[in-house]
Coordinates of C-alpha atoms in Angstrom, one line a residue:
Chain A
M1 CA 117.9 130.9 177.9
K2 CA 121.0 131.7 180.0
A3 CA 124.6 132.5 179.4
I4 CA 126.9 130.7 181.7
I5 CA 130.3 132.5 182.0
A6 CA 132.8 130.4 183.9
I7 CA 136.3 131.6 184.9
I8 CA 138.3 128.5 185.7
R9 CA 141.9 127.3 186.2
P10 CA 143.5 126.7 182.7
E11 CA 144.6 123.3 183.7
K12 CA 141.0 122.3 184.5
L13 CA 139.7 123.0 181.0
E14 CA 140.0 119.5 179.6
K15 CA 138.2 117.9 182.6
V16 CA 135.4 120.6 182.4
K17 CA 134.9 119.9 178.7
E18 CA 134.7 116.2 179.3
N19 CA 132.1 116.5 182.0
L20 CA 130.0 119.0 179.9
V21 CA 129.8 116.5 177.1
R22 CA 128.5 113.9 179.6
V23 CA 125.6 116.2 180.5
G24 CA 124.9 116.9 176.8
C25 CA 126.5 120.3 176.6
Y26 CA 128.6 120.6 173.5
G27 CA 129.0 124.2 172.4
M28 CA 131.2 126.7 174.1
T29 CA 133.6 129.6 173.5
V30 CA 136.9 129.6 175.3
T31 CA 139.2 132.5 175.8
E32 CA 142.5 132.9 177.6
A33 CA 142.0 135.5 180.4
K34 CA 143.8 137.1 183.2
G35 CA 142.2 137.9 186.5
R36 CA 142.3 138.1 190.3
G37 CA 140.1 137.3 193.2
R38 CA 139.7 138.4 196.7
Q39 CA 143.2 137.2 197.6
L40 CA 144.7 139.6 195.0
G41 CA 147.0 137.1 193.2
I42 CA 150.2 135.4 194.3
R43 CA 153.7 136.2 195.3
E44 CA 156.8 135.3 193.2
S45 CA 160.4 135.5 194.3
Y46 CA 163.3 136.4 192.0
R47 CA 166.9 136.6 193.2
G48 CA 165.8 137.1 196.8
K49 CA 163.3 139.8 196.0
E50 CA 159.5 139.2 196.3
Y51 CA 157.0 140.4 193.8
H52 CA 153.3 140.5 194.0
I53 CA 151.6 139.2 190.8
D54 CA 147.9 140.2 191.0
L55 CA 146.6 139.1 187.6
L56 CA 146.8 135.4 187.1
P57 CA 146.2 133.4 183.9
K58 CA 142.7 132.0 183.8
T59 CA 140.4 130.4 181.2
R60 CA 137.0 131.9 180.4
L61 CA 134.2 129.7 179.1
E62 CA 131.0 131.1 177.6
I63 CA 128.1 128.6 177.3
I64 CA 124.6 129.3 176.3
V65 CA 122.0 126.8 177.5
N66 CA 118.2 126.5 177.8
D67 CA 116.8 127.3 181.2
N68 CA 116.2 123.6 182.2
K69 CA 119.9 122.7 181.6
V70 CA 121.4 125.5 183.8
E71 CA 121.8 123.7 187.1
E72 CA 123.1 120.5 185.4
V73 CA 125.8 122.5 183.5
V74 CA 126.8 124.6 186.5
D75 CA 127.0 121.4 188.6
A76 CA 129.3 119.8 186.0
I77 CA 131.6 122.8 185.9
V78 CA 131.9 123.1 189.7
K79 CA 132.5 119.3 190.1
S80 CA 135.3 119.2 187.5
A81 CA 137.0 122.6 188.2
Q82 CA 137.0 122.5 191.9
T83 CA 140.3 122.0 193.8
G84 CA 139.2 123.6 197.1
D85 CA 142.2 126.0 197.0
I86 CA 142.0 129.7 196.5
G87 CA 141.9 130.6 192.8
D88 CA 139.3 128.0 191.5
G89 CA 137.3 130.8 189.8
K90 CA 133.7 131.9 189.5
I91 CA 130.6 131.2 187.5
F92 CA 128.2 133.9 186.3
I93 CA 124.7 133.2 185.0
L94 CA 123.1 135.9 182.8
P95 CA 119.8 136.0 181.0
V96 CA 119.9 135.8 177.2
E97 CA 117.3 137.6 175.2
D98 CA 117.6 135.7 171.9
V99 CA 120.0 133.3 170.1
I100 CA 120.4 133.2 166.3
R101 CA 122.1 130.3 164.4
I102 CA 123.8 132.1 161.6
R103 CA 123.8 129.1 159.2
T104 CA 120.1 128.5 159.2
G105 CA 118.6 131.7 160.6
E106 CA 116.8 129.7 163.4
R107 CA 116.1 131.7 166.6
G108 CA 115.4 131.1 170.3
E109 CA 115.7 127.7 172.0
K110 CA 116.0 125.8 168.7
A111 CA 119.2 127.7 168.0
V112 CA 120.9 127.0 171.3
Chain B
M1 CA 210.7 130.4 161.8
N2 CA 210.7 126.7 162.7
T3 CA 207.5 126.4 164.7
P4 CA 206.8 123.8 167.4
I5 CA 203.1 123.9 166.6
N6 CA 201.3 121.1 168.5
P7 CA 198.3 119.6 166.7
G8 CA 196.7 118.5 170.0
D9 CA 197.0 121.9 171.5
T10 CA 195.8 123.5 168.3
A11 CA 192.7 121.3 168.1
W12 CA 191.9 122.0 171.7
M13 CA 192.2 125.7 171.2
L14 CA 190.0 125.7 168.1
I15 CA 187.4 123.9 170.2
S16 CA 187.9 126.3 173.2
T17 CA 187.5 129.3 171.0
S18 CA 184.2 128.0 169.6
L19 CA 183.1 127.2 173.1
V20 CA 183.7 130.8 174.3
L21 CA 181.8 132.0 171.2
L22 CA 178.9 129.8 172.3
M23 CA 178.9 131.6 175.7
T24 CA 177.9 134.9 174.1
V25 CA 175.8 133.7 171.1
P26 CA 173.6 132.1 172.2
G27 CA 174.5 131.8 175.9
V28 CA 174.4 135.3 177.2
A29 CA 171.7 136.2 174.6
L30 CA 169.3 133.5 175.9
F31 CA 170.2 134.0 179.5
Y32 CA 169.5 137.7 179.4
G33 CA 166.7 137.4 176.8
G34 CA 164.6 135.2 179.1
L35 CA 165.0 137.6 182.1
T36 CA 163.6 140.7 180.4
K37 CA 160.0 141.6 179.6
K38 CA 158.6 140.0 176.5
E39 CA 158.4 143.4 174.7
N40 CA 162.2 143.6 175.0
V41 CA 163.4 140.1 174.3
L42 CA 164.7 140.7 170.8
N43 CA 166.5 144.0 171.7
T44 CA 168.2 142.2 174.6
M45 CA 169.4 139.3 172.4
F46 CA 170.4 141.8 169.7
M47 CA 172.7 143.6 172.2
S48 CA 174.7 140.4 172.6
L49 CA 174.8 139.6 168.9
I50 CA 175.9 143.1 167.8
A51 CA 178.5 143.1 170.6
F52 CA 180.0 139.9 169.2
A53 CA 180.0 141.2 165.6
L54 CA 181.5 144.7 166.3
T55 CA 184.2 143.3 168.6
S56 CA 185.1 140.7 166.0
I57 CA 185.9 143.5 163.6
I58 CA 187.7 145.8 166.1
W59 CA 189.8 142.9 167.3
V60 CA 191.3 142.0 163.9
L61 CA 191.7 145.6 162.8
Y62 CA 193.5 147.0 165.9
G63 CA 192.2 145.5 169.1
Y64 CA 194.5 142.5 169.3
P65 CA 197.7 144.3 168.3
L66 CA 197.1 147.0 170.9
A67 CA 196.2 144.5 173.6
F68 CA 198.8 141.8 172.9
G69 CA 201.5 143.6 170.9
S70 CA 205.0 144.0 172.4
D71 CA 204.7 146.1 175.5
L72 CA 205.1 149.9 175.4
H73 CA 205.9 151.4 178.8
G74 CA 203.6 148.9 180.6
L75 CA 200.5 150.6 179.2
I76 CA 199.7 149.4 175.7
G77 CA 200.8 147.0 173.0
N78 CA 202.8 148.0 170.0
P79 CA 200.4 147.8 167.1
T80 CA 202.8 146.3 164.6
N81 CA 200.2 143.8 163.3
L82 CA 197.3 146.1 162.4
L83 CA 194.7 144.2 160.2
M84 CA 196.6 141.0 161.1
N85 CA 199.4 142.0 158.7
N86 CA 202.7 140.2 159.0
I87 CA 201.3 137.3 161.0
N88 CA 202.3 134.1 159.4
I89 CA 199.5 131.6 159.5
N90 CA 201.8 128.9 160.9
S91 CA 203.7 131.0 163.4
P92 CA 202.9 131.0 167.2
T93 CA 203.0 133.9 169.5
P94 CA 205.3 134.1 172.6
L95 CA 202.1 134.0 174.8
A96 CA 200.9 130.7 173.3
P97 CA 204.0 129.0 171.8
T98 CA 202.5 125.7 170.7
I99 CA 199.5 127.0 168.7
P100 CA 199.2 129.2 165.6
A101 CA 199.0 132.9 166.6
L102 CA 195.8 133.2 164.6
I103 CA 194.0 130.8 167.0
Y104 CA 195.2 132.7 170.0
I105 CA 193.9 135.9 168.4
G106 CA 190.5 134.3 167.8
F107 CA 190.4 132.9 171.4
Q108 CA 191.2 136.4 172.8
L109 CA 188.6 137.9 170.5
T110 CA 185.8 135.8 172.1
F111 CA 186.9 137.1 175.6
A112 CA 186.6 140.7 174.5
A113 CA 183.2 140.0 172.9
I114 CA 181.7 138.3 175.9
T115 CA 182.9 141.1 178.2
I116 CA 181.1 143.8 176.4
A117 CA 178.0 141.6 175.9
L118 CA 177.9 141.0 179.7
I119 CA 177.5 144.7 180.3
S120 CA 174.3 144.8 178.3
G121 CA 172.5 143.0 181.0
A122 CA 172.6 146.0 183.2
V123 CA 171.2 148.5 180.7
V124 CA 168.5 146.4 178.9
E125 CA 165.0 147.7 178.6
R126 CA 166.1 151.4 178.3
M127 CA 169.2 152.0 176.3
K128 CA 169.2 153.3 172.7
F129 CA 170.5 150.7 170.3
S130 CA 172.5 153.3 168.5
A131 CA 174.1 154.4 171.8
W132 CA 174.9 150.8 172.6
T133 CA 176.7 150.1 169.3
A134 CA 178.7 153.3 169.7
F135 CA 179.5 152.3 173.3
I136 CA 180.7 148.9 172.2
I137 CA 183.3 150.5 169.8
F138 CA 184.6 153.1 172.4
W139 CA 184.6 150.7 175.4
I140 CA 186.4 147.9 173.7
S141 CA 189.0 150.3 172.3
L142 CA 189.5 152.5 175.4
V143 CA 188.8 150.1 178.3
Y144 CA 189.0 146.5 177.4
V145 CA 192.1 146.7 175.2
P146 CA 194.3 148.5 177.7
V147 CA 193.1 146.4 180.6
A148 CA 193.7 143.2 178.7
H149 CA 197.2 144.5 177.9
W150 CA 198.0 145.5 181.6
V151 CA 196.9 142.1 182.9
W152 CA 197.6 139.6 180.1
G153 CA 199.6 141.3 177.4
G154 CA 202.7 142.1 179.4
G155 CA 201.6 145.4 180.8
F156 CA 202.4 146.9 184.2
L157 CA 199.9 144.7 186.2
S158 CA 201.3 141.5 184.8
Q159 CA 204.8 142.8 185.4
L160 CA 203.8 143.3 189.1
G161 CA 202.7 139.6 189.2
A162 CA 198.9 140.0 189.1
L163 CA 197.2 136.6 188.6
D164 CA 194.2 136.4 186.4
F165 CA 194.0 133.0 184.7
A166 CA 190.9 133.4 182.6
G167 CA 189.5 136.9 183.2
G168 CA 188.3 137.6 186.8
T169 CA 189.8 141.1 186.5
V170 CA 189.8 141.6 182.7
V171 CA 186.4 140.2 182.0
H172 CA 184.2 140.1 185.1
I173 CA 185.3 142.9 187.4
N174 CA 185.8 145.1 184.3
S175 CA 182.3 144.4 182.9
G176 CA 180.7 144.5 186.4
I177 CA 182.1 147.9 187.2
A178 CA 181.4 149.3 183.8
A179 CA 177.8 148.1 184.1
L180 CA 177.5 150.1 187.4
A181 CA 178.9 153.3 185.8
L182 CA 176.6 153.0 182.8
V183 CA 173.4 152.4 184.9
Y184 CA 174.4 155.4 187.0
L185 CA 174.3 157.5 183.8
L186 CA 171.2 155.9 182.4
G187 CA 169.0 156.1 185.5
K188 CA 166.3 153.7 186.6
R189 CA 163.8 152.0 184.3
K190 CA 160.2 153.1 184.6
D191 CA 159.3 149.6 185.8
T192 CA 162.3 148.2 187.7
R193 CA 160.8 144.8 188.5
L194 CA 162.7 141.7 187.5
L195 CA 159.9 139.5 186.2
P196 CA 161.4 137.1 183.7
H197 CA 159.1 136.5 180.8
H198 CA 160.6 133.1 179.9
L199 CA 162.8 131.6 182.6
G200 CA 163.2 128.6 180.4
Y201 CA 165.4 130.6 177.9
S202 CA 167.5 131.7 180.9
V203 CA 168.1 128.1 182.0
I204 CA 169.2 127.1 178.5
G205 CA 171.4 130.2 178.3
A206 CA 173.0 129.6 181.6
S207 CA 173.6 126.0 180.7
L208 CA 175.3 127.0 177.5
L209 CA 177.4 129.4 179.6
W210 CA 178.4 126.6 181.9
F211 CA 179.3 124.4 178.9
G212 CA 181.2 127.2 177.2
W213 CA 183.0 128.1 180.3
F214 CA 185.1 125.0 180.0
G215 CA 186.6 126.6 176.8
F216 CA 186.9 129.9 178.7
N217 CA 188.8 128.5 181.7
A218 CA 190.4 125.2 180.6
G219 CA 191.2 126.8 177.2
S220 CA 193.1 129.5 179.1
A221 CA 195.8 126.9 179.8
L222 CA 196.5 127.4 176.0
T223 CA 197.5 123.7 175.8
A224 CA 195.8 120.4 176.1
N225 CA 197.6 119.3 179.3
G226 CA 197.2 118.6 183.0
L227 CA 196.7 122.3 183.8
A228 CA 193.8 122.5 181.4
A229 CA 192.3 119.4 183.0
S230 CA 192.8 120.9 186.5
A231 CA 191.2 124.2 185.4
F232 CA 188.3 122.1 183.9
L233 CA 187.6 120.3 187.1
V234 CA 187.9 123.2 189.5
T235 CA 185.6 125.2 187.2
N236 CA 182.9 122.6 187.3
T237 CA 183.4 122.1 191.1
A238 CA 183.0 125.8 191.9
A239 CA 179.9 126.2 189.7
A240 CA 178.2 123.2 191.3
T241 CA 179.0 124.3 194.9
A242 CA 178.0 127.9 194.2
M243 CA 174.7 126.6 192.7
I244 CA 174.0 124.5 195.8
S245 CA 175.0 127.4 198.1
W246 CA 172.6 129.8 196.4
I247 CA 169.8 127.3 196.6
I248 CA 170.5 126.9 200.4
I249 CA 170.4 130.7 200.9
D250 CA 167.2 130.9 198.9
Y251 CA 165.7 128.1 201.0
L252 CA 166.8 129.8 204.3
K253 CA 165.5 133.2 203.2
T254 CA 162.2 132.3 201.5
G255 CA 161.5 128.6 202.3
K256 CA 161.7 127.6 198.6
P257 CA 164.5 126.9 196.2
T258 CA 164.2 128.9 193.0
L259 CA 165.5 128.0 189.5
L260 CA 166.7 131.5 188.8
G261 CA 168.6 131.4 192.1
A262 CA 170.2 128.1 191.0
I263 CA 171.4 129.3 187.7
S264 CA 172.5 132.7 189.3
G265 CA 174.6 130.7 191.8
A266 CA 176.1 128.5 189.1
I267 CA 177.2 131.6 187.1
A268 CA 178.5 133.3 190.3
G269 CA 180.6 130.2 190.9
L270 CA 181.9 130.2 187.3
V271 CA 182.8 133.8 187.6
A272 CA 184.6 133.4 190.9
I273 CA 186.7 130.5 189.8
T274 CA 187.7 132.2 186.5
P275 CA 190.7 134.1 187.8
A276 CA 191.8 131.2 190.0
A277 CA 191.1 128.3 187.6
G278 CA 194.7 127.6 186.7
F279 CA 196.1 128.1 190.2
V280 CA 193.9 126.4 192.7
T281 CA 193.0 122.9 194.0
V282 CA 189.6 121.3 194.1
P283 CA 189.1 121.9 197.8
A284 CA 189.9 125.6 197.3
A285 CA 187.4 125.6 194.4
I286 CA 184.7 124.3 196.8
I287 CA 185.4 127.1 199.2
I288 CA 185.4 129.7 196.5
G289 CA 182.1 128.4 195.1
L290 CA 180.4 128.1 198.5
I291 CA 181.3 131.6 199.5
T292 CA 180.7 133.5 196.3
S293 CA 177.0 132.9 196.3
I294 CA 176.8 134.6 199.7
F295 CA 178.5 137.7 198.4
S296 CA 176.5 137.9 195.1
Y297 CA 173.2 137.1 196.9
L298 CA 173.8 139.9 199.3
A299 CA 174.7 142.3 196.5
V300 CA 171.6 141.6 194.4
S301 CA 169.1 141.3 197.2
E302 CA 170.4 143.8 199.8
L303 CA 173.0 146.2 198.4
K304 CA 171.1 146.9 195.2
A305 CA 168.0 147.8 197.1
K306 CA 169.9 149.9 199.6
V307 CA 171.9 151.9 197.2
G308 CA 169.1 152.1 194.7
Y309 CA 170.9 151.6 191.3
D310 CA 169.0 149.8 188.6
D311 CA 171.3 147.1 187.4
A312 CA 168.5 145.3 185.5
L313 CA 170.0 141.7 185.3
D314 CA 172.5 142.1 188.1
V315 CA 175.7 142.3 186.1
F316 CA 177.5 144.1 188.9
G317 CA 176.0 141.9 191.6
I318 CA 177.0 138.7 190.0
H319 CA 180.0 139.4 187.7
G320 CA 181.5 142.3 189.5
V321 CA 181.1 141.0 193.0
S322 CA 182.0 137.3 192.3
G323 CA 184.8 138.5 190.1
L324 CA 186.1 140.5 193.0
W325 CA 185.9 137.6 195.4
G326 CA 187.6 135.3 192.8
S327 CA 190.5 137.6 192.2
I328 CA 191.1 138.0 195.9
A329 CA 190.6 134.3 196.5
T330 CA 193.3 133.7 193.8
G331 CA 195.7 135.6 196.1
L332 CA 194.7 133.4 199.0
F333 CA 194.5 129.9 197.4
A334 CA 197.0 129.9 194.5
A335 CA 199.0 126.7 195.0
P336 CA 202.5 126.5 193.5
F337 CA 202.1 122.7 192.9
V338 CA 199.2 123.4 190.6
N339 CA 200.9 126.2 188.7
E340 CA 204.4 127.4 189.5
L341 CA 203.4 130.9 188.4
G342 CA 201.2 131.5 191.5
T343 CA 201.7 131.2 195.2
G344 CA 199.0 132.6 197.4
L345 CA 198.8 133.7 201.1
F346 CA 197.9 130.2 202.3
Y347 CA 201.1 128.8 200.7
G348 CA 203.3 131.4 202.4
N349 CA 203.1 134.4 200.0
P350 CA 201.1 137.2 201.5
K351 CA 202.5 139.6 198.8
Q352 CA 200.3 137.9 196.2
L353 CA 197.1 138.9 198.0
F354 CA 198.3 142.5 198.1
I355 CA 199.1 142.4 194.4
Q356 CA 195.7 141.0 193.6
I357 CA 193.9 143.7 195.6
L358 CA 196.1 146.4 194.0
A359 CA 195.3 145.1 190.5
V360 CA 191.6 144.9 191.2
V361 CA 191.5 148.5 192.6
I362 CA 193.3 149.9 189.6
V363 CA 191.1 148.1 187.1
M364 CA 188.0 149.1 189.0
A365 CA 189.0 152.8 189.1
Y366 CA 190.0 152.8 185.5
S367 CA 187.0 151.0 184.2
F368 CA 184.5 153.0 186.2
T369 CA 186.0 156.4 185.3
M370 CA 186.5 155.6 181.6
T371 CA 183.0 154.2 181.3
L372 CA 181.6 157.3 182.9
I373 CA 183.5 159.5 180.4
I374 CA 182.4 157.4 177.4
G375 CA 178.8 157.2 178.6
K376 CA 178.6 160.9 179.3
L377 CA 180.0 161.9 175.9
L378 CA 177.5 159.6 174.2
D379 CA 174.7 161.0 176.3
M380 CA 175.6 164.5 175.3
T381 CA 175.8 163.6 171.6
I382 CA 173.4 160.9 170.5
G383 CA 171.7 160.3 173.9
L384 CA 171.8 157.1 175.9
R385 CA 168.2 156.5 176.8
V386 CA 165.1 155.8 174.7
S387 CA 162.0 158.0 175.0
E388 CA 159.5 157.3 177.7
K389 CA 157.0 156.1 175.2
E390 CA 159.5 153.7 173.6
E391 CA 160.4 152.3 177.0
I392 CA 156.8 151.8 178.1
E393 CA 155.7 150.2 174.8
G394 CA 158.9 148.0 174.6
L395 CA 162.0 148.3 172.6
D396 CA 161.4 145.5 170.1
T397 CA 158.7 147.2 168.1
N398 CA 160.0 150.7 168.7
L399 CA 163.6 150.2 167.8
H400 CA 163.6 147.2 165.5
E401 CA 160.0 147.0 164.1
E402 CA 159.9 143.4 165.2
T403 CA 158.1 141.4 167.9
G404 CA 159.3 138.3 169.7
Y405 CA 155.9 136.6 169.9
R406 CA 152.9 136.6 167.7
L407 CA 150.4 134.5 169.6

């Protein structure tokens, strides 16, 4: 089992959710986040003065999948969240030791 | 007294008074509120609200009689009508002969209130609320009231012939200079960046200001006549041209038009046309509007950075500087066929320009000095500035136990 953590543009969330459903991935946890990448944010200009804003609003998705679904899910996220511009985000894949469904007490792959 | 009260004028002045009220609450409150950090939005709005409430009381207790009572040595009004005593509800005043005096009092009240509320924009995010409320009381009593008397109430500047149709000197230069004096005493904020937390509020606030400004300027005709109509049209023209002018400057400097620039330009234009509104033609309003954005833009983007004062929301840069230009422009463009009371340099009366400059210099010197004295005394007694901890955490929770957003 793997945890897929995806940091995406907030405006891409709806499309990402749609495409994940298409590949049979339903569960997810979504949080509002702030972050920056290599370009260190953006510039804003107020009354003729420029300001550097280095932490931008992002959306953070956490998805737990069985090993055989990882590539499919990652592919769906990349395809639906990509604009080609700086700031599209990142995906991290982490190993998951165990999963427990609280309602039934099931563990492991059955609980994913 | 057999009064020639005119119902049309009376109705227009009731509306104008309400329009000027709308400029402060919610106009200034929203305009400034949107420009501050989200931790200070309530405190910023509260500063405008309390300014309106306190000034309302001062004005009917003693403010109006001292500002507009019969002249004493050119300096102050004779306070024969304290607490509005001996004012017949149906009688006019010599300054507004076709409307009940009580409406004129209310109209002038709203001017006093917006003037002090405007100053708050310079000191937001760091001034104690207690110090602000005390400042309102002292400043209205010791600065606004005498200056209003000098320029409008029959005092020495009006005797000299100074022109200020709706408040270029009394409202905008006065508040702009006071703002500068107060920020000098307060010092810089820990974080001096202007990063508006909700520019949408500011757009609504600025739009309400524009709307209310018709009461401010066209209402200053004190009658519903051609002069009011002329003031209305030049007001709108100057605001629109100044907005476009600021957008062009933004575009030339940064390559992109900004919304904050657009509304800043509109307000600069409204400020600049204010002293001139009842004296100038539409072409003059276009020139006044186009030029004022250049001055205000330079003040907020260059002068402020060079001198290093922390005028948080650019009260001096926009109200002080555009008010200054507008007052001088009145001396240049006042056309006798618009209003027989004013003839400017371009219509053959260079003396008017000299009078305008003199009036401006006197009001600037008085306002700056008195504000420094009041501010210093408050600093030595109750203290002007919040603690470092309160400033960093935000004033809403620390001073009011409230928060603007619970998301």
